[in-house]
Short mmCIF file of C-alpha atoms in Angstrom, two decimals:
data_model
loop_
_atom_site.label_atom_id
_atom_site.label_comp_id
_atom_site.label_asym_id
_atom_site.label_seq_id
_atom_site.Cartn_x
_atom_site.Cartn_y
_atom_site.Cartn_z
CA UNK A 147 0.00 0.00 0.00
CA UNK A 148 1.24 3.51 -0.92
CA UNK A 149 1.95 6.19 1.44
CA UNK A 150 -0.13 9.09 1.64
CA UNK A 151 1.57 12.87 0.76
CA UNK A 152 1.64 14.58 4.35
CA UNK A 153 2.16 18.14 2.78
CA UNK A 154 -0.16 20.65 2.57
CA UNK A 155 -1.56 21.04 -0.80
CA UNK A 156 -0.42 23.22 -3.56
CA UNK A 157 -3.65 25.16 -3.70
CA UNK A 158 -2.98 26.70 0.19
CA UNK A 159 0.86 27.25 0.15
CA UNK A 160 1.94 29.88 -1.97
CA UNK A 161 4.72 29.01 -4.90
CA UNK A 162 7.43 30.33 -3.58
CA UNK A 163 10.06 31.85 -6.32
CA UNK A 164 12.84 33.37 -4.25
CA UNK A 165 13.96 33.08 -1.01
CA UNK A 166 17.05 35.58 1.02
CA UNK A 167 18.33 32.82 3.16
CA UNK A 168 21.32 35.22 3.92
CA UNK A 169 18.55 37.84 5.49
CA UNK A 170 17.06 35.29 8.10
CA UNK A 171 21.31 34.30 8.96
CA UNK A 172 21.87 38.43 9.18
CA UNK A 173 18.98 40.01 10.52
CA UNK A 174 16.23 39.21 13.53
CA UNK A 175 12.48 40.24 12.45
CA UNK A 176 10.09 41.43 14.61
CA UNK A 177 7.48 41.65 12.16
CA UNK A 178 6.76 40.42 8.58
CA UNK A 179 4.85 42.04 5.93
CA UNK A 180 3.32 41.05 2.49
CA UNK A 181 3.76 44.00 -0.67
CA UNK A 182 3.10 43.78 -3.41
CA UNK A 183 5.64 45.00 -6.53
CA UNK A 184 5.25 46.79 -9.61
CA UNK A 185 6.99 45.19 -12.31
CA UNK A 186 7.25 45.72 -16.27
CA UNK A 187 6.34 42.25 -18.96
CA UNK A 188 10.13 41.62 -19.53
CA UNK A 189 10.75 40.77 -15.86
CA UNK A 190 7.96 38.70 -15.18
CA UNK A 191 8.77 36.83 -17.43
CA UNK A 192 11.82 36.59 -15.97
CA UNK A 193 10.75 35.47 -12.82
CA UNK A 194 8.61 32.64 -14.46
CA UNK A 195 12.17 31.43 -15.89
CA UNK A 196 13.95 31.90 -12.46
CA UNK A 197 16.24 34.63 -13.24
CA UNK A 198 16.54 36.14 -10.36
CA UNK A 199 18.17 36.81 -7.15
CA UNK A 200 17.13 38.78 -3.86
CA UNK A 201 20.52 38.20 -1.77
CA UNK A 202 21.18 41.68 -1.38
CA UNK A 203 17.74 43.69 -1.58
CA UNK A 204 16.64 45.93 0.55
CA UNK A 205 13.50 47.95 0.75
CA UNK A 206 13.97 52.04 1.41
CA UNK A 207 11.24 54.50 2.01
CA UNK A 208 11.40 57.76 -0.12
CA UNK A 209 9.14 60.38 -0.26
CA UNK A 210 6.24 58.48 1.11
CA UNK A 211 6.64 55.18 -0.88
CA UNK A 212 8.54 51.96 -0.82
CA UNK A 213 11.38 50.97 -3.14
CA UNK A 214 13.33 47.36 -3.34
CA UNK A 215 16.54 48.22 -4.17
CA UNK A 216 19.75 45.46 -5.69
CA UNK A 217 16.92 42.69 -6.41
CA UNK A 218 18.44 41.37 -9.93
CA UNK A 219 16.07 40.29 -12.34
CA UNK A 220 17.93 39.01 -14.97
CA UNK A 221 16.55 39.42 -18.25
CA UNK A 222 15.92 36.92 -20.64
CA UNK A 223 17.62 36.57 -23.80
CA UNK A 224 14.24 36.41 -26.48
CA UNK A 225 13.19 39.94 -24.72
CA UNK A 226 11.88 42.53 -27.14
CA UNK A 227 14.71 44.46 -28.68
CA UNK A 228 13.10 48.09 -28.13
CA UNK A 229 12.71 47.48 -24.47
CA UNK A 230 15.59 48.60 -22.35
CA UNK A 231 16.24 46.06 -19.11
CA UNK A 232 17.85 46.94 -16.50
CA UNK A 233 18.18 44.24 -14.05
CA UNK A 234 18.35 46.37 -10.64
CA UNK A 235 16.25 49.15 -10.95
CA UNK A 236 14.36 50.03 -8.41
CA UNK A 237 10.92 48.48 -8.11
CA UNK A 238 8.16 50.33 -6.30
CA UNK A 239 6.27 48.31 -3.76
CA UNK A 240 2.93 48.48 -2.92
CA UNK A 241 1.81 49.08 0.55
CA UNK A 242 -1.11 51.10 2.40
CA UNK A 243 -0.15 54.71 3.61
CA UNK A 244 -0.56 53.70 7.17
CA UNK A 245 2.24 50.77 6.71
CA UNK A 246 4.13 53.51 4.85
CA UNK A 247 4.51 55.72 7.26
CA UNK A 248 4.67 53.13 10.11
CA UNK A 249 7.56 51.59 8.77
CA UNK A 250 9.06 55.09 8.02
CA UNK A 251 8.93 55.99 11.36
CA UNK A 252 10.36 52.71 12.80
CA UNK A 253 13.64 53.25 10.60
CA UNK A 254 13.72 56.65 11.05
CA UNK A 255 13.68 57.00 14.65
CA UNK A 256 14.41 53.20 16.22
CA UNK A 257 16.90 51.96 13.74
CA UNK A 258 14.81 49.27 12.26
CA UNK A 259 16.46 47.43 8.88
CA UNK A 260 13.73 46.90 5.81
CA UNK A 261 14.87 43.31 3.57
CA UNK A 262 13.13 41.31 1.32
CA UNK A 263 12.90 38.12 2.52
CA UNK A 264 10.98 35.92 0.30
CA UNK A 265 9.18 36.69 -3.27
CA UNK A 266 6.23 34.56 -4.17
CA UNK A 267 3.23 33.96 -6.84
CA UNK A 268 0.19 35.93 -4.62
CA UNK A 269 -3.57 35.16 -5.77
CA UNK A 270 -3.74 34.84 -9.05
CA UNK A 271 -0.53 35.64 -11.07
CA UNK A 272 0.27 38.49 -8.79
CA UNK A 273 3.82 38.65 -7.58
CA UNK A 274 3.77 39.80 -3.89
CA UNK A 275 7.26 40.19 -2.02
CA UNK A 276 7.58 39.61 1.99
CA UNK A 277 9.77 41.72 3.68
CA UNK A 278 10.95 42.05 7.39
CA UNK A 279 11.46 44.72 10.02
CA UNK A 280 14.24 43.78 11.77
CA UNK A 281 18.02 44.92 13.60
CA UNK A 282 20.83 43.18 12.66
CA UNK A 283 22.17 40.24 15.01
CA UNK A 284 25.89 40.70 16.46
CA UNK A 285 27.86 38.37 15.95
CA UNK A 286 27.29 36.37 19.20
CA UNK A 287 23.79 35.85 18.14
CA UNK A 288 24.83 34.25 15.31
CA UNK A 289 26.70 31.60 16.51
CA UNK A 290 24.03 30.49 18.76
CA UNK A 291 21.98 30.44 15.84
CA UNK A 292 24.39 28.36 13.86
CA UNK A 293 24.79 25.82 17.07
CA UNK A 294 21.05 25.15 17.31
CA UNK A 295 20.73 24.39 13.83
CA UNK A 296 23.61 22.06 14.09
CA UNK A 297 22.45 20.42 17.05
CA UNK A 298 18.84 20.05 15.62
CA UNK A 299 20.64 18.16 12.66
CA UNK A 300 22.38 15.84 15.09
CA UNK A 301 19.82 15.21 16.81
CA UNK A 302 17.60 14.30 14.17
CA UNK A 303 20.71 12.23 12.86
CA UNK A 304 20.56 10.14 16.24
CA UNK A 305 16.92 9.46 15.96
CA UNK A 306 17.18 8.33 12.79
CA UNK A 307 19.44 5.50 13.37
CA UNK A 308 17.48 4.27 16.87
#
């Protein structure tokens, strides 16, 4: 008899595209927030072909609106040869004036970091982006971080074998 899939199913979980696995290592959120980005045809379809890479984005708030900055969206090579691509422009994201200017004032006056965490297919065909308001961890905090997640491996090595 075949086992039964315990995951969720693909209708519930979003399909994740991207993920900053660097931001969770550098950065401890307090909060987590869903936006969603303006982007042109060329780098959508981009994204459906997995070009692209949100290691080193970060979101910055100017003159009352969001911007994701150094997310590369690499274009693809059968994109129309009148449009111009640039791979890191700076993508507007879309948020509600009170998150606006609640997450201005938390950077502004308590020092709070804006990243990109994750970018994923919303309802629909939307692409939404979830980003984090965080501080950066020193470097003490990170290698307690690194120790638990070895020990969680070992220890799921050990019950393995018994």
């Amino acid at each position: 008899m075949a086992k039964k899939n315990s995951k969720k199913s693909a209708k519930n979980a979003p399909a994740t595209i991207a993920r900053n696995k660097r931001a969770t290592f550098e950065y401890r959120f307090d909060e987590k927030l869903e936006a969603g980005l303006s982007l042109m045809g060329w780098e959508v379809k981009s994204i459906r072909a997995g070009k692209i890479n949100l290691s080193e984005s970060f979101v910055m708030v100017k003159n009352g609106e969001a911007y994701m900055y150094n997310c590369n969206i690499t274009p693809l090579n059968t994109a129309s040869t009148h449009v111009v691509a640039d791979p890191t422009r700076a993508r507007k994201l879309l948020l509600n004036r009170r998150e606006l200017d609640r997450l201005a004032g938390l950077v502004e006056r308590q020092g709070y970091a804006i990243v990109a965490i994750s970018m994923y297919w919303g309802k629909g065909s939307w692409v939404k982006v979830e980003i984090g308001l965080g501080k950066g961890k020193k470097d003490h905090d990170k290698r307690e971080d690194t120790k638990q997640r070895e020990w969680a491996i070992e220890k799921a090595r050990v019950m393995k074998n018994k």
